[in-house]
Amino acid sequence: MPKAIKPSASLAETLVAWQKVHGRNHLPWQNTRDPYRVWLSEIMLQQTQVSTVLAYYAKFLENFPTVADLAAASQDKVMGLWSGLGYYSRARNLHQCAKEVVSRFGGEFPSTAEDLITLPGIGRSTAAAVASFCFSERVAIMDGNVKRVLTRVWGFADDLSVAKNEKVLWQMAQEALPTRQLQTAMPRYSQAIMDLGATVCLPRKPHCDECPVQTQCKAYALGEPEKFPVKTRKLKRSSEVLWLMLAQNAQGEVWLEKRPASGIWASLYSLPVFDSEEAMQASLTPSLQKASVAGTLKWDVLPAFKHVLTHKDLHCHVVKLKAAKGAPVLSEGAWWSEKEWTSLGLPQPVRHLLSSSL
Ligand code: SF4
């Protein structure tokens, strides 16, 4: 335990003192109170590790130095720069949010969690993060790291998959926030509790011996920190079969179409997607259908693979076909050269297929 921390200090005081010395203080989105930068990092860090986010964060700021620049960008440019980060609904909401900050708030992010939460893609915890980091609002964040730390410290054993229990934890978290010197204590406390969850109070094998709140921690006293948080309901998973058409012409270009605005891989560019091989064949242009019937169309079914999304397993079958000339293969879509498709927003498995199969 750092010497500066009094054993009798509150949880908030202890964490604030610990963060100054032991927390993460040099990430590019720290040491700023610019809500645009904080918000951008918060959205990118949802479901993505810090090490991956670093390069994307820098690339976005280089291309869109302000929220107005992001709002004015084309959707294709935003999706292209996001490509590879996954969870593309975040990018669509990010873009929409920037537009609304400009249209509804004159280009300035609102300063309260209550107003921030009205923007697309900003949930209660993200609103609290921006409000506490940038405006020192006394409001509690509650991401996975924070839930883990707090349920362990308090020995909170109620099932967090039940909404009313999570509400109780959130209320307790709100009451545990700093009560003094909020201007500096609130951003520091929000960062501290995130840092503790990310670096010390790990899901497995937490480093309790290095923990500043060990003496206050019920889960540690019980000798079973890994039992918390309690969450019994698992995500319901589904699965879907997709047939992807990987068509290439004599110039080496590939045929891509833009996905609809909703559904799987929404608004991204993709290899054409079908429910079945028959549906794929039936969608070919008349001349290619004739070639298919005549047996002159080169039609190779590649080995199938599984792509795992949060809620769903995608069982992907791929048909590779060679189109002799630059004529269309389907009524929707276009030919794209390698130089062009590498900068498009593509689903990760499609990008991988194009990189490995051409
Ligand atoms: Fe987590 Fe261990 Fe610290 Fe408790 S003592 S908060 S379980 S790291």
Tab-separated table of N, CA and C and ligand atoms in Angstrom, residues 152-153 200-201 206 208 211 213-214 217 220 225, ligand 1:
chain	number	residue	atom	x	y	z
A	152	ARG	N	-16.387	-6.995	-5.645
A	152	ARG	CA	-15.397	-7.682	-4.797
A	152	ARG	C	-15.179	-6.905	-3.496
A	153	VAL	N	-14.967	-5.599	-3.614
A	153	VAL	CA	-14.708	-4.806	-2.401
A	153	VAL	C	-15.880	-4.943	-1.424
A	200	VAL	N	-4.915	-4.493	-11.729
A	200	VAL	CA	-4.709	-5.189	-10.442
A	200	VAL	C	-5.832	-6.185	-10.154
A	201	CYS	N	-7.054	-5.705	-10.178
A	201	CYS	CA	-8.191	-6.567	-9.834
A	201	CYS	C	-8.659	-7.293	-11.104
A	206	PRO	N	-6.435	-12.084	-9.458
A	206	PRO	CA	-6.205	-10.666	-9.150
A	206	PRO	C	-4.958	-10.506	-8.281
A	208	CYS	N	-4.020	-9.236	-5.480
A	208	CYS	CA	-4.501	-8.672	-4.215
A	208	CYS	C	-3.354	-8.132	-3.359
A	211	CYS	N	-2.831	-4.513	-4.014
A	211	CYS	CA	-4.063	-3.723	-4.111
A	211	CYS	C	-4.195	-2.724	-2.965
A	213	VAL	N	-6.830	-1.368	-1.829
A	213	VAL	CA	-8.061	-1.484	-1.024
A	213	VAL	C	-8.205	-2.887	-0.422
A	214	GLN	N	-7.083	-3.584	-0.350
A	214	GLN	CA	-7.134	-4.954	0.184
A	214	GLN	C	-7.754	-5.017	1.576
A	217	CYS	N	-11.459	-4.976	1.455
A	217	CYS	CA	-12.091	-5.839	0.451
A	217	CYS	C	-12.702	-7.103	1.064
A	220	TYR	N	-11.712	-10.439	-0.736
A	220	TYR	CA	-10.370	-10.882	-0.326
A	220	TYR	C	-10.452	-11.555	1.042
A	225	PRO	N	-11.944	-14.010	-4.211
A	225	PRO	CA	-12.241	-12.849	-5.062
A	225	PRO	C	-12.824	-13.224	-6.418
B	1	SF4	FE1	-9.679	-6.982	-6.204
B	1	SF4	FE2	-8.052	-8.338	-4.566
B	1	SF4	FE3	-8.137	-5.686	-4.515
B	1	SF4	FE4	-10.164	-7.075	-3.589
B	1	SF4	S1	-8.084	-7.078	-2.770
B	1	SF4	S2	-10.276	-5.281	-4.922
B	1	SF4	S3	-10.184	-8.790	-5.023
B	1	SF4	S4	-7.421	-6.972	-6.216
